[in-house]
PDB file of C-alpha atoms and ligand atoms in Angstrom:
ATOM      1  CA  UNK A  14      24.188  52.146  -8.877  1.00 49.00           C
ATOM      2  CA  UNK A  15      20.646  51.952  -7.470  1.00 53.00           C
ATOM      3  CA  UNK A  16      20.577  48.301  -8.127  1.00 52.00           C
ATOM      4  CA  UNK A  17      23.890  47.619  -6.422  1.00 51.00           C
ATOM      5  CA  UNK A  18      22.753  49.593  -3.440  1.00 58.00           C
ATOM      6  CA  UNK A  19      19.367  48.034  -3.330  1.00 57.00           C
ATOM      7  CA  UNK A  20      20.527  44.465  -3.592  1.00 57.00           C
ATOM      8  CA  UNK A  21      21.474  43.746  -0.083  1.00 62.00           C
ATOM      9  CA  UNK A  22      18.400  45.229   1.075  1.00 65.00           C
ATOM     10  CA  UNK A  23      16.322  43.346  -1.440  1.00 62.00           C
ATOM     11  CA  UNK A  24      17.949  40.148  -0.402  1.00 62.00           C
ATOM     12  CA  UNK A  25      17.304  40.653   3.277  1.00 63.00           C
ATOM     13  CA  UNK A  26      13.582  41.208   2.264  1.00 62.00           C
ATOM     14  CA  UNK A  27      13.573  38.095   0.199  1.00 64.00           C
ATOM     15  CA  UNK A  28      15.176  36.021   3.045  1.00 60.00           C
ATOM     16  CA  UNK A  29      12.900  37.344   5.637  1.00 56.00           C
ATOM     17  CA  UNK A  30      10.051  36.864   3.388  1.00 58.00           C
ATOM     18  CA  UNK A  31      11.088  33.218   2.633  1.00 59.00           C
ATOM     19  CA  UNK A  32      11.241  32.629   6.403  1.00 55.00           C
ATOM     20  CA  UNK A  33       7.858  33.884   6.876  1.00 55.00           C
ATOM     21  CA  UNK A  34       6.329  31.936   4.225  1.00 55.00           C
ATOM     22  CA  UNK A  35       8.163  28.831   5.531  1.00 55.00           C
ATOM     23  CA  UNK A  36       6.985  29.628   8.934  1.00 53.00           C
ATOM     24  CA  UNK A  37       3.382  29.714   7.744  1.00 55.00           C
ATOM     25  CA  UNK A  38       3.604  26.594   5.728  1.00 68.00           C
ATOM     26  CA  UNK A  39       2.154  23.524   7.266  1.00 80.00           C
ATOM     27  CA  UNK A  40       4.502  20.877   8.629  1.00 91.00           C
ATOM     28  CA  UNK A  41       5.115  17.978   6.344  1.00 95.00           C
ATOM     29  CA  UNK A  42       2.564  15.405   7.067  1.00 95.00           C
ATOM     30  CA  UNK A  43       5.156  12.528   6.966  1.00 97.00           C
ATOM     31  CA  UNK A  44       7.383  14.132   9.669  1.00 96.00           C
ATOM     32  CA  UNK A  45       5.526  12.262  12.300  1.00 95.00           C
ATOM     33  CA  UNK A  46       6.479   8.972  10.853  1.00 97.00           C
ATOM     34  CA  UNK A  47      10.355   9.663  10.398  1.00 96.00           C
ATOM     35  CA  UNK A  48      12.607   7.363  12.405  1.00 89.00           C
ATOM     36  CA  UNK A  49       9.775   5.467  13.833  1.00 95.00           C
ATOM     37  CA  UNK A  50      10.719   1.857  14.928  1.00 95.00           C
ATOM     38  CA  UNK A  51       8.341  -1.010  14.097  1.00 97.00           C
ATOM     39  CA  UNK A  52       8.212  -4.311  15.825  1.00 98.00           C
ATOM     40  CA  UNK A  53       5.339  -6.947  16.852  1.00 98.00           C
ATOM     41  CA  UNK A  54       5.591  -5.701  20.527  1.00 98.00           C
ATOM     42  CA  UNK A  55       2.233  -5.176  21.861  1.00 96.00           C
ATOM     43  CA  UNK A  56       0.773  -7.047  19.081  1.00 97.00           C
ATOM     44  CA  UNK A  57       0.268 -10.729  18.125  1.00 96.00           C
ATOM     45  CA  UNK A  58       3.724 -12.409  17.938  1.00 97.00           C
ATOM     46  CA  UNK A  59       5.049 -12.917  14.311  1.00 98.00           C
ATOM     47  CA  UNK A  60       4.295 -16.569  14.675  1.00 97.00           C
ATOM     48  CA  UNK A  61       0.553 -15.972  15.375  1.00 96.00           C
ATOM     49  CA  UNK A  62       0.558 -13.160  12.858  1.00 97.00           C
ATOM     50  CA  UNK A  63       1.559 -15.665  10.233  1.00 97.00           C
ATOM     51  CA  UNK A  64      -0.997 -18.319  11.406  1.00 95.00           C
ATOM     52  CA  UNK A  65      -3.709 -15.708  11.227  1.00 95.00           C
ATOM     53  CA  UNK A  66      -2.754 -14.525   7.836  1.00 96.00           C
ATOM     54  CA  UNK A  67      -3.130 -18.111   6.461  1.00 95.00           C
ATOM     55  CA  UNK A  68      -6.669 -18.462   8.004  1.00 94.00           C
ATOM     56  CA  UNK A  69      -7.618 -14.950   6.470  1.00 95.00           C
ATOM     57  CA  UNK A  70      -6.411 -16.224   3.061  1.00 96.00           C
ATOM     58  CA  UNK A  71      -8.492 -19.295   3.431  1.00 94.00           C
ATOM     59  CA  UNK A  72     -11.519 -16.883   4.147  1.00 93.00           C
ATOM     60  CA  UNK A  73     -10.715 -14.797   1.369  1.00 95.00           C
ATOM     61  CA  UNK A  74     -10.818 -17.721  -1.038  1.00 95.00           C
ATOM     62  CA  UNK A  75     -14.317 -18.289  -0.126  1.00 93.00           C
ATOM     63  CA  UNK A  76     -15.299 -14.591  -0.789  1.00 91.00           C
ATOM     64  CA  UNK A  77     -12.943 -13.585  -3.814  1.00 93.00           C
ATOM     65  CA  UNK A  78     -11.661 -15.380  -6.913  1.00 96.00           C
ATOM     66  CA  UNK A  79      -8.004 -15.321  -7.552  1.00 97.00           C
ATOM     67  CA  UNK A  80      -6.463 -15.203 -10.933  1.00 96.00           C
ATOM     68  CA  UNK A  81      -4.083 -18.076 -11.423  1.00 94.00           C
ATOM     69  CA  UNK A  82      -1.936 -17.177 -14.470  1.00 93.00           C
ATOM     70  CA  UNK A  83       1.493 -18.501 -14.172  1.00 93.00           C
ATOM     71  CA  UNK A  84       3.246 -15.618 -16.036  1.00 91.00           C
ATOM     72  CA  UNK A  85       0.987 -12.788 -14.608  1.00 93.00           C
ATOM     73  CA  UNK A  86       1.447 -14.221 -10.891  1.00 95.00           C
ATOM     74  CA  UNK A  87       5.236 -14.648 -11.459  1.00 96.00           C
ATOM     75  CA  UNK A  88       5.566 -11.114 -12.656  1.00 96.00           C
ATOM     76  CA  UNK A  89       3.612  -9.610  -9.866  1.00 97.00           C
ATOM     77  CA  UNK A  90       5.337 -11.735  -7.355  1.00 97.00           C
ATOM     78  CA  UNK A  91       8.856 -10.600  -8.725  1.00 97.00           C
ATOM     79  CA  UNK A  92       7.982  -6.955  -8.308  1.00 98.00           C
ATOM     80  CA  UNK A  93       6.635  -7.558  -5.083  1.00 98.00           C
ATOM     81  CA  UNK A  94       9.555  -9.565  -3.724  1.00 98.00           C
ATOM     82  CA  UNK A  95      12.034  -7.071  -5.040  1.00 98.00           C
ATOM     83  CA  UNK A  96      10.194  -4.392  -2.875  1.00 98.00           C
ATOM     84  CA  UNK A  97       9.642  -6.841   0.130  1.00 98.00           C
ATOM     85  CA  UNK A  98      13.458  -7.467   0.183  1.00 98.00           C
ATOM     86  CA  UNK A  99      14.130  -3.574   0.630  1.00 98.00           C
ATOM     87  CA  UNK A 100      11.329  -3.204   3.176  1.00 98.00           C
ATOM     88  CA  UNK A 101      11.315  -3.292   7.021  1.00 97.00           C
ATOM     89  CA  UNK A 102      10.379  -6.968   7.170  1.00 98.00           C
ATOM     90  CA  UNK A 103      12.322  -8.566   4.631  1.00 98.00           C
ATOM     91  CA  UNK A 104      12.224 -12.093   6.010  1.00 97.00           C
ATOM     92  CA  UNK A 105       8.459 -12.490   6.033  1.00 98.00           C
ATOM     93  CA  UNK A 106       7.135 -15.118   3.841  1.00 98.00           C
ATOM     94  CA  UNK A 107       5.771 -12.519   1.273  1.00 98.00           C
ATOM     95  CA  UNK A 108       3.013 -13.492  -1.193  1.00 98.00           C
ATOM     96  CA  UNK A 109       1.383 -11.396  -3.938  1.00 98.00           C
ATOM     97  CA  UNK A 110      -2.105 -12.555  -5.123  1.00 98.00           C
ATOM     98  CA  UNK A 111      -4.085 -11.208  -8.046  1.00 97.00           C
ATOM     99  CA  UNK A 112      -7.785 -10.643  -7.284  1.00 96.00           C
ATOM    100  CA  UNK A 113     -10.168 -11.181 -10.328  1.00 96.00           C
ATOM    101  CA  UNK A 114     -11.966  -8.007  -9.775  1.00 94.00           C
ATOM    102  CA  UNK A 115     -12.237  -5.057 -12.297  1.00 91.00           C
ATOM    103  CA  UNK A 116     -12.348  -2.303  -9.535  1.00 91.00           C
ATOM    104  CA  UNK A 117      -9.056  -0.572  -8.978  1.00 92.00           C
ATOM    105  CA  UNK A 118      -8.159  -1.614  -5.568  1.00 92.00           C
ATOM    106  CA  UNK A 119      -5.399  -3.423  -3.649  1.00 94.00           C
ATOM    107  CA  UNK A 120      -5.240  -4.624  -0.094  1.00 95.00           C
ATOM    108  CA  UNK A 121      -2.781  -6.344   2.657  1.00 97.00           C
ATOM    109  CA  UNK A 122      -3.831  -8.295   5.302  1.00 97.00           C
ATOM    110  CA  UNK A 123      -1.146  -9.803   7.682  1.00 98.00           C
ATOM    111  CA  UNK A 124       2.193 -11.560   7.649  1.00 97.00           C
ATOM    112  CA  UNK A 125       3.444 -10.658   4.132  1.00 98.00           C
ATOM    113  CA  UNK A 126       0.172 -11.359   2.198  1.00 98.00           C
ATOM    114  CA  UNK A 127      -0.667  -8.551  -0.316  1.00 98.00           C
ATOM    115  CA  UNK A 128      -3.621  -8.737  -3.030  1.00 97.00           C
ATOM    116  CA  UNK A 129      -4.065  -6.722  -6.057  1.00 96.00           C
ATOM    117  CA  UNK A 130      -7.089  -6.510  -8.203  1.00 95.00           C
ATOM    118  CA  UNK A 131      -6.860  -7.248 -11.724  1.00 94.00           C
ATOM    119  CA  UNK A 132      -8.514  -3.920 -12.451  1.00 93.00           C
ATOM    120  CA  UNK A 133      -5.486  -1.982 -10.688  1.00 94.00           C
ATOM    121  CA  UNK A 134      -3.196  -3.937 -12.926  1.00 94.00           C
ATOM    122  CA  UNK A 135      -5.008  -2.860 -15.994  1.00 92.00           C
ATOM    123  CA  UNK A 136      -4.895   0.756 -14.718  1.00 93.00           C
ATOM    124  CA  UNK A 137      -1.086   0.961 -14.391  1.00 95.00           C
ATOM    125  CA  UNK A 138       1.079   2.476 -17.146  1.00 94.00           C
ATOM    126  CA  UNK A 139       4.483   1.513 -15.728  1.00 96.00           C
ATOM    127  CA  UNK A 140       6.265  -1.012 -13.341  1.00 97.00           C
ATOM    128  CA  UNK A 141       7.090   1.737 -11.121  1.00 97.00           C
ATOM    129  CA  UNK A 142       3.457   2.635 -10.873  1.00 97.00           C
ATOM    130  CA  UNK A 143       2.567  -0.844  -9.960  1.00 98.00           C
ATOM    131  CA  UNK A 144       5.510  -1.089  -7.535  1.00 98.00           C
ATOM    132  CA  UNK A 145       4.188   2.214  -5.829  1.00 98.00           C
ATOM    133  CA  UNK A 146       0.944   0.347  -5.109  1.00 97.00           C
ATOM    134  CA  UNK A 147       2.720  -2.994  -3.823  1.00 98.00           C
ATOM    135  CA  UNK A 148       4.922  -0.638  -1.709  1.00 98.00           C
ATOM    136  CA  UNK A 149       2.015   0.951  -0.155  1.00 98.00           C
ATOM    137  CA  UNK A 150       0.445  -2.534   0.737  1.00 98.00           C
ATOM    138  CA  UNK A 151       3.786  -3.680   2.036  1.00 98.00           C
ATOM    139  CA  UNK A 152       3.936  -0.549   4.102  1.00 98.00           C
ATOM    140  CA  UNK A 153       0.557  -1.383   5.891  1.00 98.00           C
ATOM    141  CA  UNK A 154       2.240  -4.790   6.858  1.00 98.00           C
ATOM    142  CA  UNK A 155       5.506  -3.250   8.037  1.00 98.00           C
ATOM    143  CA  UNK A 156       3.642  -0.405   9.896  1.00 98.00           C
ATOM    144  CA  UNK A 157       1.468  -3.374  11.689  1.00 98.00           C
ATOM    145  CA  UNK A 158      -1.674  -1.827  10.699  1.00 97.00           C
ATOM    146  CA  UNK A 159      -3.641  -4.794  10.267  1.00 97.00           C
ATOM    147  CA  UNK A 160      -2.218  -6.248  13.705  1.00 97.00           C
ATOM    148  CA  UNK A 161      -3.428  -2.764  15.003  1.00 97.00           C
ATOM    149  CA  UNK A 162      -6.994  -3.585  13.731  1.00 95.00           C
ATOM    150  CA  UNK A 163      -6.765  -6.949  15.149  1.00 95.00           C
ATOM    151  CA  UNK A 164      -5.928  -5.859  18.524  1.00 95.00           C
ATOM    152  CA  UNK A 165      -8.876  -3.293  18.480  1.00 93.00           C
ATOM    153  CA  UNK A 166     -11.266  -5.972  17.244  1.00 91.00           C
ATOM    154  CA  UNK A 167     -10.210  -8.285  20.043  1.00 89.00           C
ATOM    155  CA  UNK A 168     -10.323  -5.498  22.748  1.00 89.00           C
ATOM    156  CA  UNK A 169     -13.753  -4.274  21.843  1.00 86.00           C
ATOM    157  CA  UNK A 170     -14.922  -7.592  20.567  1.00 85.00           C
ATOM    158  CA  UNK A 171     -15.731  -6.304  17.298  1.00 86.00           C
ATOM    159  CA  UNK A 172     -16.951  -8.523  14.714  1.00 85.00           C
ATOM    160  CA  UNK A 173     -17.198 -11.616  17.368  1.00 84.00           C
ATOM    161  CA  UNK A 174     -13.595 -11.368  17.641  1.00 86.00           C
ATOM    162  CA  UNK A 175     -12.887 -11.858  21.408  1.00 85.00           C
ATOM    163  CA  UNK A 176      -9.651 -13.277  23.088  1.00 83.00           C
ATOM    164  CA  UNK A 177     -11.244 -16.719  23.436  1.00 84.00           C
ATOM    165  CA  UNK A 178     -12.187 -16.704  19.647  1.00 87.00           C
ATOM    166  CA  UNK A 179      -8.879 -15.435  18.411  1.00 89.00           C
ATOM    167  CA  UNK A 180      -7.383 -18.082  20.427  1.00 87.00           C
ATOM    168  CA  UNK A 181      -9.677 -20.772  18.725  1.00 86.00           C
ATOM    169  CA  UNK A 182      -8.739 -19.360  15.286  1.00 88.00           C
ATOM    170  CA  UNK A 183      -4.985 -19.320  15.951  1.00 89.00           C
ATOM    171  CA  UNK A 184      -5.382 -22.915  17.215  1.00 86.00           C
ATOM    172  CA  UNK A 185      -6.818 -23.928  13.902  1.00 82.00           C
ATOM    173  CA  UNK A 186     -10.218 -24.722  15.577  1.00 79.00           C
ATOM    174  CA  UNK A 187     -12.980 -24.464  12.733  1.00 74.00           C
ATOM    175  CA  UNK A 188     -16.070 -23.716  15.186  1.00 81.00           C
ATOM    176  CA  UNK A 189     -18.928 -21.677  14.049  1.00 83.00           C
ATOM    177  CA  UNK A 190     -17.702 -18.654  16.067  1.00 85.00           C
ATOM    178  CA  UNK A 191     -14.327 -18.748  14.780  1.00 86.00           C
ATOM    179  CA  UNK A 192     -15.687 -18.828  11.281  1.00 87.00           C
ATOM    180  CA  UNK A 193     -17.938 -15.953  12.023  1.00 89.00           C
ATOM    181  CA  UNK A 194     -15.306 -13.869  13.380  1.00 89.00           C
ATOM    182  CA  UNK A 195     -12.976 -14.676  10.393  1.00 89.00           C
ATOM    183  CA  UNK A 196     -15.810 -13.739   8.070  1.00 89.00           C
ATOM    184  CA  UNK A 197     -16.348 -10.288   9.757  1.00 88.00           C
ATOM    185  CA  UNK A 198     -12.476  -9.706   9.962  1.00 89.00           C
ATOM    186  CA  UNK A 199     -12.397  -9.895   6.125  1.00 89.00           C
ATOM    187  CA  UNK A 200     -15.829  -8.801   4.860  1.00 87.00           C
ATOM    188  CA  UNK A 201     -16.967  -6.756   7.828  1.00 84.00           C
ATOM    189  CA  UNK A 202     -13.792  -4.489   7.151  1.00 83.00           C
ATOM    190  CA  UNK A 203     -12.364  -4.861  10.559  1.00 89.00           C
ATOM    191  CA  UNK A 204      -8.957  -5.907   9.373  1.00 92.00           C
ATOM    192  CA  UNK A 205      -8.171  -3.942   6.372  1.00 90.00           C
ATOM    193  CA  UNK A 206      -9.924  -0.526   7.160  1.00 90.00           C
ATOM    194  CA  UNK A 207      -7.172   1.800   8.377  1.00 92.00           C
ATOM    195  CA  UNK A 208      -7.188   5.226   9.646  1.00 92.00           C
ATOM    196  CA  UNK A 209      -6.252   8.097   7.436  1.00 92.00           C
ATOM    197  CA  UNK A 210      -3.214   8.557   9.295  1.00 94.00           C
ATOM    198  CA  UNK A 211      -2.161   4.865   8.747  1.00 96.00           C
ATOM    199  CA  UNK A 212      -2.928   5.270   5.027  1.00 95.00           C
ATOM    200  CA  UNK A 213      -0.443   8.276   5.071  1.00 96.00           C
ATOM    201  CA  UNK A 214       2.006   6.172   6.884  1.00 97.00           C
ATOM    202  CA  UNK A 215       1.813   3.257   4.361  1.00 97.00           C
ATOM    203  CA  UNK A 216       2.402   5.955   1.515  1.00 98.00           C
ATOM    204  CA  UNK A 217       5.449   7.285   3.396  1.00 98.00           C
ATOM    205  CA  UNK A 218       6.897   3.857   3.957  1.00 98.00           C
ATOM    206  CA  UNK A 219       6.017   2.688   0.219  1.00 98.00           C
ATOM    207  CA  UNK A 220       7.627   5.754  -1.212  1.00 98.00           C
ATOM    208  CA  UNK A 221      11.123   4.909   0.708  1.00 98.00           C
ATOM    209  CA  UNK A 222      10.453   1.190  -0.035  1.00 98.00           C
ATOM    210  CA  UNK A 223      10.030   2.272  -3.719  1.00 98.00           C
ATOM    211  CA  UNK A 224      13.254   4.220  -3.766  1.00 98.00           C
ATOM    212  CA  UNK A 225      15.325   1.706  -1.832  1.00 98.00           C
ATOM    213  CA  UNK A 226      14.156  -1.001  -4.192  1.00 98.00           C
ATOM    214  CA  UNK A 227      15.675   1.137  -7.020  1.00 98.00           C
ATOM    215  CA  UNK A 228      12.423   2.342  -8.552  1.00 98.00           C
ATOM    216  CA  UNK A 229      11.724   5.725  -9.836  1.00 98.00           C
ATOM    217  CA  UNK A 230       9.632   7.383  -7.311  1.00 98.00           C
ATOM    218  CA  UNK A 231       7.681   9.574  -9.862  1.00 98.00           C
ATOM    219  CA  UNK A 232       5.896   6.306 -10.497  1.00 98.00           C
ATOM    220  CA  UNK A 233       3.990   6.910  -7.178  1.00 98.00           C
ATOM    221  CA  UNK A 234       3.033  10.526  -7.922  1.00 98.00           C
ATOM    222  CA  UNK A 235       1.726   9.169 -11.401  1.00 97.00           C
ATOM    223  CA  UNK A 236      -0.370   6.556  -9.820  1.00 96.00           C
ATOM    224  CA  UNK A 237      -2.082   8.893  -7.498  1.00 95.00           C
ATOM    225  CA  UNK A 238      -2.681  11.103 -10.532  1.00 95.00           C
ATOM    226  CA  UNK A 239      -4.255   8.227 -12.290  1.00 93.00           C
ATOM    227  CA  UNK A 240      -6.364   7.302  -9.343  1.00 92.00           C
ATOM    228  CA  UNK A 241      -7.409  11.115  -9.351  1.00 92.00           C
ATOM    229  CA  UNK A 242      -8.459  11.009 -12.954  1.00 91.00           C
ATOM    230  CA  UNK A 243     -10.397   7.924 -12.442  1.00 89.00           C
ATOM    231  CA  UNK A 244     -12.082   9.370  -9.275  1.00 86.00           C
ATOM    232  CA  UNK A 245     -13.221  12.353 -11.550  1.00 87.00           C
ATOM    233  CA  UNK A 246     -14.399  10.324 -14.468  1.00 87.00           C
ATOM    234  CA  UNK A 247     -15.835   7.056 -12.942  1.00 83.00           C
ATOM    235  CA  UNK A 248     -15.637   7.135  -9.122  1.00 76.00           C
ATOM    236  CA  UNK A 249     -17.499   3.747  -8.932  1.00 79.00           C
ATOM    237  CA  UNK A 250     -14.198   2.197 -10.224  1.00 80.00           C
ATOM    238  CA  UNK A 251     -12.576   2.837  -7.062  1.00 74.00           C
ATOM    239  CA  UNK A 252     -14.909   2.975  -4.414  1.00 64.00           C
ATOM    240  CA  UNK A 253     -12.981   1.162  -1.831  1.00 69.00           C
ATOM    241  CA  UNK A 254      -9.888   3.248  -2.124  1.00 67.00           C
ATOM    242  CA  UNK A 255     -11.907   6.404  -2.198  1.00 65.00           C
ATOM    243  CA  UNK A 256     -13.777   5.549   0.954  1.00 68.00           C
ATOM    244  CA  UNK A 257     -10.784   4.558   2.840  1.00 75.00           C
ATOM    245  CA  UNK A 258      -7.902   6.558   1.684  1.00 82.00           C
ATOM    246  CA  UNK A 259      -7.057  10.347   1.629  1.00 86.00           C
ATOM    247  CA  UNK A 260      -8.052  11.880  -1.761  1.00 89.00           C
ATOM    248  CA  UNK A 261      -5.656  10.695  -4.287  1.00 93.00           C
ATOM    249  CA  UNK A 262      -4.736  14.473  -5.090  1.00 93.00           C
ATOM    250  CA  UNK A 263      -3.543  14.781  -1.471  1.00 94.00           C
ATOM    251  CA  UNK A 264      -1.534  11.695  -1.558  1.00 95.00           C
ATOM    252  CA  UNK A 265       0.062  12.977  -4.893  1.00 96.00           C
ATOM    253  CA  UNK A 266       0.865  16.332  -3.144  1.00 96.00           C
ATOM    254  CA  UNK A 267       2.168  14.749  -0.170  1.00 97.00           C
ATOM    255  CA  UNK A 268       4.432  12.295  -2.221  1.00 98.00           C
ATOM    256  CA  UNK A 269       5.712  15.299  -4.670  1.00 97.00           C
ATOM    257  CA  UNK A 270       6.396  17.282  -1.433  1.00 97.00           C
ATOM    258  CA  UNK A 271       8.439  14.483   0.195  1.00 98.00           C
ATOM    259  CA  UNK A 272      10.445  13.948  -3.018  1.00 98.00           C
ATOM    260  CA  UNK A 273      11.133  17.694  -3.321  1.00 97.00           C
ATOM    261  CA  UNK A 274      12.297  18.061   0.345  1.00 97.00           C
ATOM    262  CA  UNK A 275      13.980  14.766   1.084  1.00 97.00           C
ATOM    263  CA  UNK A 276      14.471  12.671  -2.123  1.00 98.00           C
ATOM    264  CA  UNK A 277      15.333  15.021  -4.632  1.00 97.00           C
ATOM    265  CA  UNK A 278      16.241  13.567  -7.967  1.00 97.00           C
ATOM    266  CA  UNK A 279      14.833  10.289  -7.020  1.00 97.00           C
ATOM    267  CA  UNK A 280      11.901  10.985  -9.674  1.00 97.00           C
ATOM    268  CA  UNK A 281      14.614  11.316 -12.488  1.00 96.00           C
ATOM    269  CA  UNK A 282      16.516   7.877 -11.979  1.00 96.00           C
ATOM    270  CA  UNK A 283      15.784   4.494 -11.218  1.00 96.00           C
ATOM    271  CA  UNK A 284      13.834   1.580 -12.806  1.00 95.00           C
ATOM    272  CA  UNK A 285      10.491   2.927 -14.349  1.00 95.00           C
ATOM    273  CA  UNK A 286       9.424   0.494 -16.921  1.00 92.00           C
ATOM    274  CA  UNK A 287      10.494  -2.919 -18.090  1.00 92.00           C
ATOM    275  CA  UNK A 288       9.790  -5.385 -21.058  1.00 91.00           C
ATOM    276  CA  UNK A 289       7.905  -7.776 -18.439  1.00 92.00           C
ATOM    277  CA  UNK A 290       5.626  -4.974 -17.676  1.00 94.00           C
ATOM    278  CA  UNK A 291       4.829  -4.391 -21.311  1.00 89.00           C
ATOM    279  CA  UNK A 292       4.194  -8.187 -21.729  1.00 85.00           C
ATOM    280  CA  UNK A 293       1.819  -8.142 -18.773  1.00 82.00           C
ATOM    281  CA  UNK A 294      -0.054  -5.249 -20.113  1.00 82.00           C
ATOM    282  CA  UNK A 295      -0.473  -6.949 -23.398  1.00 79.00           C
ATOM    283  CA  UNK A 296      -1.718 -10.079 -21.352  1.00 71.00           C
ATOM    284  CA  UNK A 297      -4.268  -8.062 -19.316  1.00 64.00           C
ATOM    285  CA  UNK A 298      -5.788  -6.294 -22.196  1.00 54.00           C
ATOM    286  CA  UNK A 299      -6.312  -9.522 -24.151  1.00 47.00           C
ATOM    287  CA  UNK A 300      -7.341 -11.675 -21.282  1.00 46.00           C
ATOM    288  CA  UNK A 301      -9.242 -14.436 -22.659  1.00 42.00           C
ATOM    289  CA  UNK A 302     -12.121 -16.326 -20.770  1.00 41.00           C
ATOM    290  CA  UNK A 303     -10.311 -19.612 -20.985  1.00 38.00           C
ATOM    291  CA  UNK A 304      -7.650 -18.425 -18.454  1.00 40.00           C
ATOM    292  CA  UNK A 305      -7.508 -21.043 -15.710  1.00 39.00           C
ATOM    293  CA  UNK A 306      -8.684 -19.728 -12.324  1.00 41.00           C
ATOM    294  CA  UNK A 307      -8.684 -20.744  -8.636  1.00 40.00           C
ATOM    295  CA  UNK A 308     -12.322 -21.220  -7.900  1.00 40.00           C
ATOM    296  CA  UNK A 309     -13.535 -20.319  -4.313  1.00 39.00           C
ATOM    297  CA  UNK A 310     -13.368 -23.441  -2.076  1.00 38.00           C
ATOM    298  CA  UNK A 311     -16.274 -23.433   0.477  1.00 38.00           C
TER     299      UNK A 311
HETATM  300 ZN1   ZN B 796      -3.919   1.607   2.243  1.00 61.38          ZN
END
């Protein structure tokens, strides 16, 4: 009897309590990114963005070594293209490159150019984990984060990039000042260093990209957990990511929360692993020194 009488009151207490706790809970950090519209308005035109992306790529070839392994490149490209087609910029000429570097990192520049370190490929355990990283990088390009950095560098003449120099670069002029500015954009970090909020936005866009491309979104949570484990055991392995991105544990929690609140069940369905991924893993672990590589061209 007591139970029957007490139940409505107990329910009322529970409801009020839930409201109270909900009210105290912090807002979902992704809320500010919802329904945001993206375009090149206020930035370089897409045509100029593509030109600058090519110039930056030439500069990267001087500073890094790319792996050129047909099956590896084709595989990473196929995962990337699948994601890119479901992204906010499906029509860009997307290119996915593998940088010969053991550290766990990936980055995007402009105009659909995405770079992933071989060390990151080695750290992934499923195709959806790899896709979560590529989705994040695609998110930087959809969010115009590189373009934002170019705009700032131009405005404040950071790294020798003023309006005149940018004009020279876009015009394909290979002057000393253009070369210096391009070098600074890449190595000086003016292009790829984003604010923490831009990183969160790329995580947000990447998560939805992952889901829309048919992947299991749990791969993104797992990838951040892997990054957290590596950061605990050997932080040097991901120096770049730790310095510029929010802590992996926070990124995992944000992703988990978004899935629970807005994408329920998306971590229980969708593509997680493939035979192609397994072949990639065996190729990476048994990588032979005879593998042909693109040498930097100066
Ligand atoms: Zn990022």
